[in-house]
């Protein structure tokens, strides 16, 4: 990550999430099931 070289706490943020949670939010809470249906999800 570029933050390893020069990190400014006022400008840069790093957010780590589990993609399964993101897909759940898109599908159930966002009401965008069509987006999840278009993806090829491999288990």
C-alpha atoms as one frame of an Amber mdcrd trajectory, in Angstrom:
protein
   0.000   0.000   0.000   1.185   3.502  -0.676   0.525   4.357   2.964   3.633
   2.389   3.882   5.753   5.113   2.261   3.917   8.254   3.342   0.739   8.099
   5.439  -1.244  11.231   6.278  -3.896  10.526   8.946  -6.004  13.449   7.732
  -6.263  12.277   4.127  -5.936   8.499   3.958  -8.123   5.716   5.298  -7.999
   1.962   4.865 -11.231   0.002   5.217 -11.149  -3.802   5.260 -14.394  -5.756
   4.884 -15.330  -9.329   4.114 -16.684  -9.527   0.549 -19.433 -11.889   1.744
 -20.776  -9.083   3.941 -20.632  -6.621   1.049 -22.612  -9.038  -1.136 -25.193
  -9.491   1.643 -25.630  -5.725   1.945 -25.971  -5.321  -1.828 -28.507  -8.152
  -2.070 -30.662  -7.878   1.048 -30.415  -4.313   2.315 -29.665  -2.546  -0.953
 -32.359  -4.393  -2.863 -30.009  -4.939  -5.820 -30.292  -8.700  -6.254 -29.770
  -8.251  -9.986 -26.180  -7.106  -9.340 -25.378 -10.251  -7.369 -27.096 -12.400
 -10.022 -24.802 -10.940 -12.706 -21.666 -12.012 -10.815 -19.949 -15.365 -11.153
 -19.441 -16.390  -7.531 -17.163 -19.377  -6.930 -17.179 -21.133  -3.574
